[in-house]
PDB file of C-alpha atoms in Angstrom:
ATOM      1  CA  MET A   1      46.279 -77.695  39.220  1.00  0.00           C
ATOM      2  CA  ASN A   2      47.428 -80.803  37.395  1.00  0.00           C
ATOM      3  CA  PRO A   3      49.621 -79.678  34.459  1.00  0.00           C
ATOM      4  CA  ALA A   4      47.773 -82.001  32.136  1.00  0.00           C
ATOM      5  CA  ALA A   5      44.370 -80.647  33.266  1.00  0.00           C
ATOM      6  CA  LEU A   6      45.716 -77.066  32.631  1.00  0.00           C
ATOM      7  CA  GLY A   7      46.813 -78.188  29.152  1.00  0.00           C
ATOM      8  CA  LEU A   8      43.370 -79.571  28.524  1.00  0.00           C
ATOM      9  CA  ILE A   9      41.785 -76.206  29.457  1.00  0.00           C
ATOM     10  CA  PHE A  10      44.143 -74.267  27.175  1.00  0.00           C
ATOM     11  CA  THR A  11      43.467 -76.610  24.277  1.00  0.00           C
ATOM     12  CA  LEU A  12      39.684 -76.499  24.619  1.00  0.00           C
ATOM     13  CA  LEU A  13      39.778 -72.628  24.706  1.00  0.00           C
ATOM     14  CA  PHE A  14      41.890 -72.843  21.573  1.00  0.00           C
ATOM     15  CA  VAL A  15      39.267 -75.052  19.875  1.00  0.00           C
ATOM     16  CA  PHE A  16      36.431 -72.629  20.690  1.00  0.00           C
ATOM     17  CA  LEU A  17      38.216 -69.554  19.506  1.00  0.00           C
ATOM     18  CA  GLU A  18      39.467 -71.338  16.367  1.00  0.00           C
ATOM     19  CA  ALA A  19      35.877 -72.226  15.519  1.00  0.00           C
ATOM     20  CA  VAL A  20      34.848 -68.582  15.587  1.00  0.00           C
ATOM     21  CA  GLN A  21      37.903 -67.801  13.492  1.00  0.00           C
ATOM     22  CA  PHE A  22      37.091 -70.366  10.808  1.00  0.00           C
ATOM     23  CA  VAL A  23      33.630 -69.051  10.144  1.00  0.00           C
ATOM     24  CA  TYR A  24      34.593 -65.371  10.352  1.00  0.00           C
ATOM     25  CA  PHE A  25      37.548 -65.756   7.950  1.00  0.00           C
ATOM     26  CA  GLY A  26      35.612 -67.988   5.663  1.00  0.00           C
ATOM     27  CA  ASN A  27      33.258 -65.020   5.213  1.00  0.00           C
ATOM     28  CA  ILE A  28      35.537 -62.005   4.965  1.00  0.00           C
ATOM     29  CA  PHE A  29      38.061 -63.693   2.722  1.00  0.00           C
ATOM     30  CA  GLN A  30      35.381 -63.979   0.021  1.00  0.00           C
ATOM     31  CA  LYS A  31      35.790 -60.264  -0.479  1.00  0.00           C
ATOM     32  CA  VAL A  32      39.042 -59.227   1.320  1.00  0.00           C
ATOM     33  CA  ASP A  33      42.614 -60.157   0.403  1.00  0.00           C
ATOM     34  CA  SER A  34      43.607 -62.919   2.843  1.00  0.00           C
ATOM     35  CA  PHE A  35      47.347 -62.263   2.237  1.00  0.00           C
ATOM     36  CA  LEU A  36      46.962 -58.569   3.097  1.00  0.00           C
ATOM     37  CA  ILE A  37      45.086 -59.298   6.357  1.00  0.00           C
ATOM     38  CA  GLY A  38      47.518 -62.110   7.257  1.00  0.00           C
ATOM     39  CA  PHE A  39      50.522 -59.855   6.622  1.00  0.00           C
ATOM     40  CA  PHE A  40      49.247 -57.176   9.072  1.00  0.00           C
ATOM     41  CA  VAL A  41      47.863 -59.565  11.693  1.00  0.00           C
ATOM     42  CA  PHE A  42      51.044 -61.726  11.878  1.00  0.00           C
ATOM     43  CA  GLY A  43      53.338 -58.684  11.484  1.00  0.00           C
ATOM     44  CA  LEU A  44      51.861 -57.412  14.771  1.00  0.00           C
ATOM     45  CA  THR A  45      52.163 -60.775  16.300  1.00  0.00           C
ATOM     46  CA  VAL A  46      55.909 -61.139  15.450  1.00  0.00           C
ATOM     47  CA  THR A  47      56.670 -57.630  16.549  1.00  0.00           C
ATOM     48  CA  PHE A  48      55.021 -57.948  19.968  1.00  0.00           C
ATOM     49  CA  SER A  49      56.082 -61.504  20.764  1.00  0.00           C
ATOM     50  CA  ILE A  50      59.713 -61.061  19.818  1.00  0.00           C
ATOM     51  CA  ALA A  51      59.940 -57.692  21.474  1.00  0.00           C
ATOM     52  CA  TRP A  52      58.407 -59.059  24.702  1.00  0.00           C
ATOM     53  CA  THR A  53      60.778 -62.088  24.629  1.00  0.00           C
ATOM     54  CA  ALA A  54      63.859 -59.870  23.909  1.00  0.00           C
ATOM     55  CA  VAL A  55      63.009 -57.696  26.999  1.00  0.00           C
ATOM     56  CA  TYR A  56      61.784 -60.279  29.459  1.00  0.00           C
ATOM     57  CA  ARG A  57      63.284 -63.672  28.262  1.00  0.00           C
ATOM     58  CA  PRO A  58      66.412 -62.775  26.146  1.00  0.00           C
ATOM     59  CA  LYS A  59      68.074 -66.126  26.907  1.00  0.00           C
ATOM     60  CA  GLN A  60      65.172 -67.882  25.189  1.00  0.00           C
ATOM     61  CA  LEU A  61      65.935 -66.062  21.964  1.00  0.00           C
ATOM     62  CA  LYS A  62      69.535 -67.172  22.123  1.00  0.00           C
ATOM     63  CA  THR A  63      68.460 -70.784  22.779  1.00  0.00           C
ATOM     64  CA  ALA A  64      66.077 -70.690  19.874  1.00  0.00           C
ATOM     65  CA  LEU A  65      68.594 -69.246  17.485  1.00  0.00           C
ATOM     66  CA  ALA A  66      70.926 -72.094  18.398  1.00  0.00           C
ATOM     67  CA  LEU A  67      68.353 -74.525  17.059  1.00  0.00           C
ATOM     68  CA  PRO A  68      68.045 -73.356  13.414  1.00  0.00           C
ATOM     69  CA  LYS A  69      66.551 -76.672  12.122  1.00  0.00           C
ATOM     70  CA  GLN A  70      63.558 -76.520  14.526  1.00  0.00           C
ATOM     71  CA  LEU A  71      63.047 -72.796  13.761  1.00  0.00           C
ATOM     72  CA  PHE A  72      63.070 -73.430  10.022  1.00  0.00           C
ATOM     73  CA  LEU A  73      60.617 -76.292  10.250  1.00  0.00           C
ATOM     74  CA  ILE A  74      58.040 -74.363  12.340  1.00  0.00           C
ATOM     75  CA  ASN A  75      58.414 -71.390   9.973  1.00  0.00           C
ATOM     76  CA  LEU A  76      57.962 -73.602   6.919  1.00  0.00           C
ATOM     77  CA  GLY A  77      54.998 -75.275   8.722  1.00  0.00           C
ATOM     78  CA  ALA A  78      53.413 -71.880   9.378  1.00  0.00           C
ATOM     79  CA  VAL A  79      53.712 -70.821   5.789  1.00  0.00           C
ATOM     80  CA  VAL A  80      52.105 -74.047   4.547  1.00  0.00           C
ATOM     81  CA  THR A  81      49.401 -74.334   7.160  1.00  0.00           C
ATOM     82  CA  PHE A  82      48.125 -70.744   7.059  1.00  0.00           C
ATOM     83  CA  THR A  83      48.209 -70.613   3.275  1.00  0.00           C
ATOM     84  CA  ALA A  84      46.483 -73.919   3.004  1.00  0.00           C
ATOM     85  CA  TYR A  85      43.884 -72.961   5.610  1.00  0.00           C
ATOM     86  CA  LEU A  86      43.174 -69.493   4.231  1.00  0.00           C
ATOM     87  CA  LEU A  87      42.637 -70.960   0.728  1.00  0.00           C
ATOM     88  CA  SER A  88      40.635 -74.040   1.604  1.00  0.00           C
ATOM     89  CA  VAL A  89      38.135 -72.251   3.800  1.00  0.00           C
ATOM     90  CA  GLN A  90      37.291 -70.151   0.832  1.00  0.00           C
ATOM     91  CA  LEU A  91      36.682 -73.174  -1.418  1.00  0.00           C
ATOM     92  CA  ILE A  92      34.743 -75.642   0.604  1.00  0.00           C
ATOM     93  CA  GLU A  93      32.481 -75.783   3.735  1.00  0.00           C
ATOM     94  CA  PRO A  94      34.403 -74.366   6.744  1.00  0.00           C
ATOM     95  CA  ALA A  95      33.199 -77.148   9.065  1.00  0.00           C
ATOM     96  CA  ILE A  96      34.528 -79.776   6.653  1.00  0.00           C
ATOM     97  CA  VAL A  97      37.822 -77.931   6.289  1.00  0.00           C
ATOM     98  CA  TYR A  98      38.248 -77.907  10.067  1.00  0.00           C
ATOM     99  CA  THR A  99      37.237 -81.528  10.428  1.00  0.00           C
ATOM    100  CA  ILE A 100      39.456 -82.857   7.735  1.00  0.00           C
ATOM    101  CA  SER A 101      42.369 -80.790   8.953  1.00  0.00           C
ATOM    102  CA  ALA A 102      41.913 -81.628  12.662  1.00  0.00           C
ATOM    103  CA  GLY A 103      41.299 -85.213  11.910  1.00  0.00           C
ATOM    104  CA  THR A 104      44.455 -85.454   9.878  1.00  0.00           C
ATOM    105  CA  MET A 105      46.468 -84.364  12.889  1.00  0.00           C
ATOM    106  CA  PRO A 106      46.216 -87.412  15.104  1.00  0.00           C
ATOM    107  CA  ILE A 107      46.631 -89.731  12.145  1.00  0.00           C
ATOM    108  CA  THR A 108      49.802 -87.795  11.182  1.00  0.00           C
ATOM    109  CA  ALA A 109      50.989 -88.015  14.833  1.00  0.00           C
ATOM    110  CA  LEU A 110      50.520 -91.818  14.683  1.00  0.00           C
ATOM    111  CA  ILE A 111      52.424 -92.116  11.446  1.00  0.00           C
ATOM    112  CA  LEU A 112      55.262 -89.989  12.883  1.00  0.00           C
ATOM    113  CA  SER A 113      55.344 -92.241  15.877  1.00  0.00           C
ATOM    114  CA  LYS A 114      55.676 -95.349  13.689  1.00  0.00           C
ATOM    115  CA  LEU A 115      58.593 -93.529  11.904  1.00  0.00           C
ATOM    116  CA  GLY A 116      60.405 -93.121  15.301  1.00  0.00           C
ATOM    117  CA  VAL A 117      59.390 -89.551  16.023  1.00  0.00           C
ATOM    118  CA  ARG A 118      59.057 -89.708  19.895  1.00  0.00           C
ATOM    119  CA  GLU A 119      56.931 -86.531  20.114  1.00  0.00           C
ATOM    120  CA  GLY A 120      54.290 -88.056  17.805  1.00  0.00           C
ATOM    121  CA  GLY A 121      52.926 -90.420  20.432  1.00  0.00           C
ATOM    122  CA  GLY A 122      51.517 -93.864  19.627  1.00  0.00           C
ATOM    123  CA  MET A 123      48.225 -95.695  20.425  1.00  0.00           C
ATOM    124  CA  ARG A 124      48.112 -96.360  24.188  1.00  0.00           C
ATOM    125  CA  ASN A 125      44.684 -98.072  24.578  1.00  0.00           C
ATOM    126  CA  ILE A 126      41.695 -99.400  22.718  1.00  0.00           C
ATOM    127  CA  ALA A 127      39.735 -96.169  23.003  1.00  0.00           C
ATOM    128  CA  GLU A 128      42.482 -94.328  21.097  1.00  0.00           C
ATOM    129  CA  SER A 129      42.639 -97.017  18.431  1.00  0.00           C
ATOM    130  CA  SER A 130      38.838 -97.158  17.955  1.00  0.00           C
ATOM    131  CA  GLY A 131      38.652 -93.364  17.865  1.00  0.00           C
ATOM    132  CA  SER A 132      41.330 -93.157  15.229  1.00  0.00           C
ATOM    133  CA  ILE A 133      39.499 -95.586  12.950  1.00  0.00           C
ATOM    134  CA  LEU A 134      36.258 -93.607  13.258  1.00  0.00           C
ATOM    135  CA  ILE A 135      38.139 -90.312  12.522  1.00  0.00           C
ATOM    136  CA  PHE A 136      39.648 -91.778   9.353  1.00  0.00           C
ATOM    137  CA  PHE A 137      36.236 -92.990   8.201  1.00  0.00           C
ATOM    138  CA  SER A 138      34.722 -89.557   8.812  1.00  0.00           C
ATOM    139  CA  ILE A 139      37.398 -87.851   6.719  1.00  0.00           C
ATOM    140  CA  VAL A 140      36.746 -90.202   3.837  1.00  0.00           C
ATOM    141  CA  PHE A 141      32.971 -89.666   4.228  1.00  0.00           C
ATOM    142  CA  LEU A 142      33.321 -85.812   4.356  1.00  0.00           C
ATOM    143  CA  ALA A 143      35.667 -85.784   1.377  1.00  0.00           C
ATOM    144  CA  ALA A 144      33.178 -87.921  -0.648  1.00  0.00           C
ATOM    145  CA  ILE A 145      30.107 -85.759   0.087  1.00  0.00           C
ATOM    146  CA  THR A 146      32.115 -82.682  -0.855  1.00  0.00           C
ATOM    147  CA  LEU A 147      33.167 -84.196  -4.170  1.00  0.00           C
ATOM    148  CA  PHE A 148      29.670 -85.477  -5.067  1.00  0.00           C
ATOM    149  CA  GLY A 149      27.907 -82.227  -4.152  1.00  0.00           C
ATOM    150  CA  TYR A 150      26.162 -83.152  -0.899  1.00  0.00           C
ATOM    151  CA  SER A 151      27.958 -80.713   1.356  1.00  0.00           C
ATOM    152  CA  GLY A 152      26.716 -77.269   2.242  1.00  0.00           C
ATOM    153  CA  PHE A 153      29.214 -75.267   0.182  1.00  0.00           C
ATOM    154  CA  VAL A 154      31.717 -75.617  -2.672  1.00  0.00           C
ATOM    155  CA  ARG A 155      32.918 -72.570  -4.494  1.00  0.00           C
ATOM    156  CA  GLY A 156      33.175 -74.078  -7.949  1.00  0.00           C
ATOM    157  CA  ASP A 157      33.262 -77.453  -9.552  1.00  0.00           C
ATOM    158  CA  THR A 158      34.653 -80.934  -8.644  1.00  0.00           C
ATOM    159  CA  VAL A 159      38.241 -79.725  -9.257  1.00  0.00           C
ATOM    160  CA  THR A 160      37.734 -76.970  -6.716  1.00  0.00           C
ATOM    161  CA  ALA A 161      36.382 -79.496  -4.242  1.00  0.00           C
ATOM    162  CA  TRP A 162      39.478 -81.683  -4.776  1.00  0.00           C
ATOM    163  CA  ILE A 163      41.755 -78.705  -4.162  1.00  0.00           C
ATOM    164  CA  GLY A 164      39.845 -77.674  -1.045  1.00  0.00           C
ATOM    165  CA  ILE A 165      40.129 -81.241   0.426  1.00  0.00           C
ATOM    166  CA  PHE A 166      43.812 -81.495  -0.418  1.00  0.00           C
ATOM    167  CA  LEU A 167      44.645 -78.228   1.213  1.00  0.00           C
ATOM    168  CA  ALA A 168      42.750 -79.190   4.378  1.00  0.00           C
ATOM    169  CA  ILE A 169      44.778 -82.424   4.609  1.00  0.00           C
ATOM    170  CA  VAL A 170      47.982 -80.457   3.997  1.00  0.00           C
ATOM    171  CA  ASP A 171      46.998 -78.004   6.771  1.00  0.00           C
ATOM    172  CA  GLY A 172      46.612 -80.915   9.276  1.00  0.00           C
ATOM    173  CA  VAL A 173      49.862 -82.616   8.354  1.00  0.00           C
ATOM    174  CA  PHE A 174      51.999 -79.551   8.654  1.00  0.00           C
ATOM    175  CA  PHE A 175      50.262 -78.316  11.729  1.00  0.00           C
ATOM    176  CA  THR A 176      51.184 -81.593  13.415  1.00  0.00           C
ATOM    177  CA  LEU A 177      54.870 -80.995  12.366  1.00  0.00           C
ATOM    178  CA  ILE A 178      54.636 -77.497  13.985  1.00  0.00           C
ATOM    179  CA  LEU A 179      53.492 -79.139  17.242  1.00  0.00           C
ATOM    180  CA  VAL A 180      56.346 -81.647  17.157  1.00  0.00           C
ATOM    181  CA  ASN A 181      59.062 -79.044  16.583  1.00  0.00           C
ATOM    182  CA  SER A 182      57.435 -76.653  19.103  1.00  0.00           C
ATOM    183  CA  GLN A 183      57.628 -79.350  21.701  1.00  0.00           C
ATOM    184  CA  ARG A 184      61.351 -79.744  20.879  1.00  0.00           C
ATOM    185  CA  LEU A 185      61.920 -76.015  21.297  1.00  0.00           C
ATOM    186  CA  ASN A 186      59.983 -76.033  24.592  1.00  0.00           C
ATOM    187  CA  GLN A 187      62.100 -78.958  25.826  1.00  0.00           C
ATOM    188  CA  ALA A 188      65.169 -76.907  25.122  1.00  0.00           C
ATOM    189  CA  GLY A 189      63.874 -74.014  27.293  1.00  0.00           C
ATOM    190  CA  VAL A 190      62.116 -71.773  24.701  1.00  0.00           C
ATOM    191  CA  GLY A 191      58.754 -70.538  26.116  1.00  0.00           C
ATOM    192  CA  PRO A 192      55.459 -70.186  24.296  1.00  0.00           C
ATOM    193  CA  GLU A 193      55.726 -66.369  23.869  1.00  0.00           C
ATOM    194  CA  ALA A 194      59.066 -66.801  21.987  1.00  0.00           C
ATOM    195  CA  VAL A 195      57.826 -69.753  19.910  1.00  0.00           C
ATOM    196  CA  LEU A 196      54.692 -67.791  18.891  1.00  0.00           C
ATOM    197  CA  GLY A 197      56.776 -64.996  17.378  1.00  0.00           C
ATOM    198  CA  LEU A 198      59.635 -67.071  15.993  1.00  0.00           C
ATOM    199  CA  ARG A 199      57.387 -69.377  14.021  1.00  0.00           C
ATOM    200  CA  LEU A 200      55.972 -66.595  11.831  1.00  0.00           C
ATOM    201  CA  PRO A 201      58.813 -64.567  10.180  1.00  0.00           C
ATOM    202  CA  LEU A 202      58.952 -66.705   7.051  1.00  0.00           C
ATOM    203  CA  TYR A 203      55.210 -66.511   6.648  1.00  0.00           C
ATOM    204  CA  LEU A 204      55.461 -62.735   7.069  1.00  0.00           C
ATOM    205  CA  LEU A 205      58.108 -62.518   4.392  1.00  0.00           C
ATOM    206  CA  VAL A 206      56.080 -64.590   1.893  1.00  0.00           C
ATOM    207  CA  THR A 207      52.808 -62.671   2.472  1.00  0.00           C
ATOM    208  CA  GLY A 208      54.753 -59.385   2.290  1.00  0.00           C
ATOM    209  CA  LEU A 209      56.195 -60.357  -1.055  1.00  0.00           C
ATOM    210  CA  VAL A 210      52.767 -61.355  -2.386  1.00  0.00           C
ATOM    211  CA  VAL A 211      51.047 -58.215  -1.127  1.00  0.00           C
ATOM    212  CA  PHE A 212      53.665 -55.708  -2.335  1.00  0.00           C
ATOM    213  CA  THR A 213      54.779 -57.229  -5.655  1.00  0.00           C
ATOM    214  CA  ARG A 214      51.592 -58.280  -7.359  1.00  0.00           C
ATOM    215  CA  THR A 215      49.707 -55.975  -9.700  1.00  0.00           C
ATOM    216  CA  GLU A 216      46.180 -57.436  -9.309  1.00  0.00           C
ATOM    217  CA  THR A 217      44.353 -57.093  -6.003  1.00  0.00           C
ATOM    218  CA  ASN A 218      40.896 -57.882  -4.589  1.00  0.00           C
ATOM    219  CA  GLU A 219      38.137 -55.294  -4.317  1.00  0.00           C
ATOM    220  CA  THR A 220      39.558 -51.993  -3.102  1.00  0.00           C
ATOM    221  CA  ILE A 221      38.786 -51.384   0.602  1.00  0.00           C
ATOM    222  CA  SER A 222      39.435 -48.345   2.747  1.00  0.00           C
ATOM    223  CA  ALA A 223      42.128 -47.992   5.402  1.00  0.00           C
ATOM    224  CA  MET A 224      39.473 -47.956   8.053  1.00  0.00           C
ATOM    225  CA  GLU A 225      38.041 -51.253   6.798  1.00  0.00           C
ATOM    226  CA  ILE A 226      41.482 -52.818   6.786  1.00  0.00           C
ATOM    227  CA  SER A 227      42.099 -51.564  10.348  1.00  0.00           C
ATOM    228  CA  ILE A 228      38.850 -53.160  11.514  1.00  0.00           C
ATOM    229  CA  TYR A 229      39.521 -56.480   9.761  1.00  0.00           C
ATOM    230  CA  VAL A 230      43.106 -56.559  11.029  1.00  0.00           C
ATOM    231  CA  THR A 231      42.007 -55.809  14.634  1.00  0.00           C
ATOM    232  CA  ILE A 232      39.405 -58.469  14.620  1.00  0.00           C
ATOM    233  CA  GLY A 233      41.701 -60.898  12.780  1.00  0.00           C
ATOM    234  CA  PHE A 234      44.372 -60.298  15.515  1.00  0.00           C
ATOM    235  CA  LEU A 235      41.897 -60.910  18.320  1.00  0.00           C
ATOM    236  CA  LEU A 236      40.677 -64.177  16.681  1.00  0.00           C
ATOM    237  CA  THR A 237      44.092 -65.402  15.688  1.00  0.00           C
ATOM    238  CA  ILE A 238      46.593 -64.583  18.326  1.00  0.00           C
ATOM    239  CA  PRO A 239      44.884 -65.692  21.600  1.00  0.00           C
ATOM    240  CA  PRO A 240      44.193 -69.159  20.131  1.00  0.00           C
ATOM    241  CA  LEU A 241      47.809 -69.541  18.944  1.00  0.00           C
ATOM    242  CA  TYR A 242      49.035 -68.374  22.365  1.00  0.00           C
ATOM    243  CA  LEU A 243      46.757 -70.797  24.162  1.00  0.00           C
ATOM    244  CA  LEU A 244      47.933 -73.638  21.983  1.00  0.00           C
ATOM    245  CA  GLN A 245      51.580 -72.812  22.607  1.00  0.00           C
ATOM    246  CA  LYS A 246      50.836 -72.784  26.346  1.00  0.00           C
ATOM    247  CA  ALA A 247      49.298 -76.271  25.975  1.00  0.00           C
ATOM    248  CA  VAL A 248      52.192 -77.769  23.912  1.00  0.00           C
ATOM    249  CA  PRO A 249      54.642 -78.353  26.877  1.00  0.00           C
ATOM    250  CA  LEU A 250      51.778 -79.727  29.054  1.00  0.00           C
ATOM    251  CA  LEU A 251      50.314 -82.410  26.785  1.00  0.00           C
ATOM    252  CA  PRO A 252      51.657 -84.920  24.180  1.00  0.00           C
ATOM    253  CA  THR A 253      51.076 -84.057  20.522  1.00  0.00           C
ATOM    254  CA  LEU A 254      48.549 -86.872  20.167  1.00  0.00           C
ATOM    255  CA  THR A 255      46.519 -85.607  23.029  1.00  0.00           C
ATOM    256  CA  ILE A 256      46.416 -82.015  21.683  1.00  0.00           C
ATOM    257  CA  SER A 257      45.563 -83.398  18.240  1.00  0.00           C
ATOM    258  CA  ALA A 258      42.659 -85.378  19.726  1.00  0.00           C
ATOM    259  CA  LEU A 259      41.338 -82.459  21.661  1.00  0.00           C
ATOM    260  CA  THR A 260      41.446 -80.149  18.671  1.00  0.00           C
ATOM    261  CA  ALA A 261      39.124 -82.580  16.896  1.00  0.00           C
ATOM    262  CA  LEU A 262      36.196 -81.423  19.095  1.00  0.00           C
ATOM    263  CA  GLY A 263      35.396 -78.207  17.298  1.00  0.00           C
ATOM    264  CA  PRO A 264      33.415 -79.185  14.155  1.00  0.00           C
ATOM    265  CA  MET A 265      29.958 -78.961  15.744  1.00  0.00           C
ATOM    266  CA  ALA A 266      30.664 -75.395  16.979  1.00  0.00           C
ATOM    267  CA  ILE A 267      31.691 -74.454  13.445  1.00  0.00           C
ATOM    268  CA  PHE A 268      28.696 -76.091  11.942  1.00  0.00           C
ATOM    269  CA  ALA A 269      26.399 -74.269  14.267  1.00  0.00           C
ATOM    270  CA  LEU A 270      28.137 -70.892  13.664  1.00  0.00           C
ATOM    271  CA  GLN A 271      28.236 -71.229   9.873  1.00  0.00           C
ATOM    272  CA  ASN A 272      24.460 -71.930   9.810  1.00  0.00           C
ATOM    273  CA  ILE A 273      23.793 -68.922  11.999  1.00  0.00           C
ATOM    274  CA  GLU A 274      25.886 -66.774   9.678  1.00  0.00           C
ATOM    275  CA  GLY A 275      23.943 -68.024   6.652  1.00  0.00           C
ATOM    276  CA  ARG A 276      26.631 -68.150   3.992  1.00  0.00           C
ATOM    277  CA  VAL A 277      26.715 -71.958   3.961  1.00  0.00           C
ATOM    278  CA  ALA A 278      23.581 -74.096   3.221  1.00  0.00           C
ATOM    279  CA  TYR A 279      22.439 -76.663   5.783  1.00  0.00           C
ATOM    280  CA  SER A 280      23.540 -80.130   4.897  1.00  0.00           C
ATOM    281  CA  ALA A 281      22.270 -83.297   6.601  1.00  0.00           C
ATOM    282  CA  MET A 282      25.147 -85.260   5.060  1.00  0.00           C
ATOM    283  CA  THR A 283      27.675 -82.829   6.633  1.00  0.00           C
ATOM    284  CA  ILE A 284      26.149 -83.189  10.057  1.00  0.00           C
ATOM    285  CA  THR A 285      26.213 -86.959   9.638  1.00  0.00           C
ATOM    286  CA  GLY A 286      29.934 -86.929   8.800  1.00  0.00           C
ATOM    287  CA  LEU A 287      30.641 -84.566  11.692  1.00  0.00           C
ATOM    288  CA  THR A 288      28.738 -86.792  14.052  1.00  0.00           C
ATOM    289  CA  ILE A 289      30.894 -89.746  13.146  1.00  0.00           C
ATOM    290  CA  TYR A 290      33.971 -87.641  13.541  1.00  0.00           C
ATOM    291  CA  VAL A 291      33.019 -86.266  16.938  1.00  0.00           C
ATOM    292  CA  ALA A 292      32.315 -89.783  18.114  1.00  0.00           C
ATOM    293  CA  GLY A 293      35.766 -90.860  17.073  1.00  0.00           C
ATOM    294  CA  ALA A 294      37.295 -87.702  18.520  1.00  0.00           C
ATOM    295  CA  MET A 295      35.589 -88.301  21.903  1.00  0.00           C
ATOM    296  CA  LEU A 296      36.855 -91.876  22.060  1.00  0.00           C
ATOM    297  CA  LEU A 297      40.340 -90.603  21.178  1.00  0.00           C
ATOM    298  CA  ALA A 298      40.148 -87.839  23.732  1.00  0.00           C
ATOM    299  CA  VAL A 299      38.946 -90.141  26.458  1.00  0.00           C
ATOM    300  CA  GLY A 300      41.743 -92.543  25.709  1.00  0.00           C
ATOM    301  CA  ALA A 301      44.232 -89.669  25.673  1.00  0.00           C
ATOM    302  CA  VAL A 302      43.030 -88.130  28.923  1.00  0.00           C
ATOM    303  CA  THR A 303      43.106 -91.523  30.600  1.00  0.00           C
ATOM    304  CA  ALA A 304      46.680 -92.219  29.329  1.00  0.00           C
ATOM    305  CA  THR A 305      47.977 -88.794  30.478  1.00  0.00           C
ATOM    306  CA  ASN A 306      46.477 -89.191  33.967  1.00  0.00           C
ATOM    307  CA  ILE A 307      44.328 -85.990  33.762  1.00  0.00           C
ATOM    308  CA  ARG A 308      41.844 -87.675  36.083  1.00  0.00           C
ATOM    309  CA  GLU A 309      43.307 -87.687  39.504  1.00  0.00           C
TER     310      GLU A 309
END
């Protein structure tokens, strides 16, 4: 199979699983400590990924450790993105969080390209340019309806809405930086399994400090409940991250960013089935504008990377 087509499949699977993850986590983190669940889920991830790499790909660990700058940047990015995501999805509508975050990614990639970052990727045709403009407009529209109370869910007042929007943007910016530095590690010979484990130790340290040093906690839950939440969280978190890491060496950052912009409708449908978030016609309008832009951007990206044979 064409490597670019395989990268497309991996990325689309990532988008679907991440949509399920957004709605599920947005629900359970209203009542369960997100740092506690994150610590256990990513602790398992780091343990399995690094152990597997040490046994089957030991040279990749040596290569990665010889690139401390890239390792630090993807670890810093993981801390910022996961923290921003876990907090924002509790504050504002999950579909809007996803859309603003995913839409920020191709825009960030373009800015990085203008700043001379080769992995960012620039505009290559009119479809990509038109799609980027629509995506930017949709982000502004969705932010506005959240601030003025026309979205399906805000957990508080206008200040809360501002914080949720800001965190969603931060999530998208730093996730793009993770993609850029993951590509650099891949190009140096570090595979997706190694990158998956090596990008999380700093996040694990931070969440561990939060969990084991604070005195106030969320509602007490049993060990059995924690085990169930961690197992489900692991299944919803690790496969998407692995699929994304598999896609990174096969597609440019801009292409991945464009394809990840196709998930809002799935999240919108799932959150309405779940029932925690009220239906909002304004939200679906903003998502429609966004998806139109994402489709244009994806078509342009697919064409430019010769996925069609």
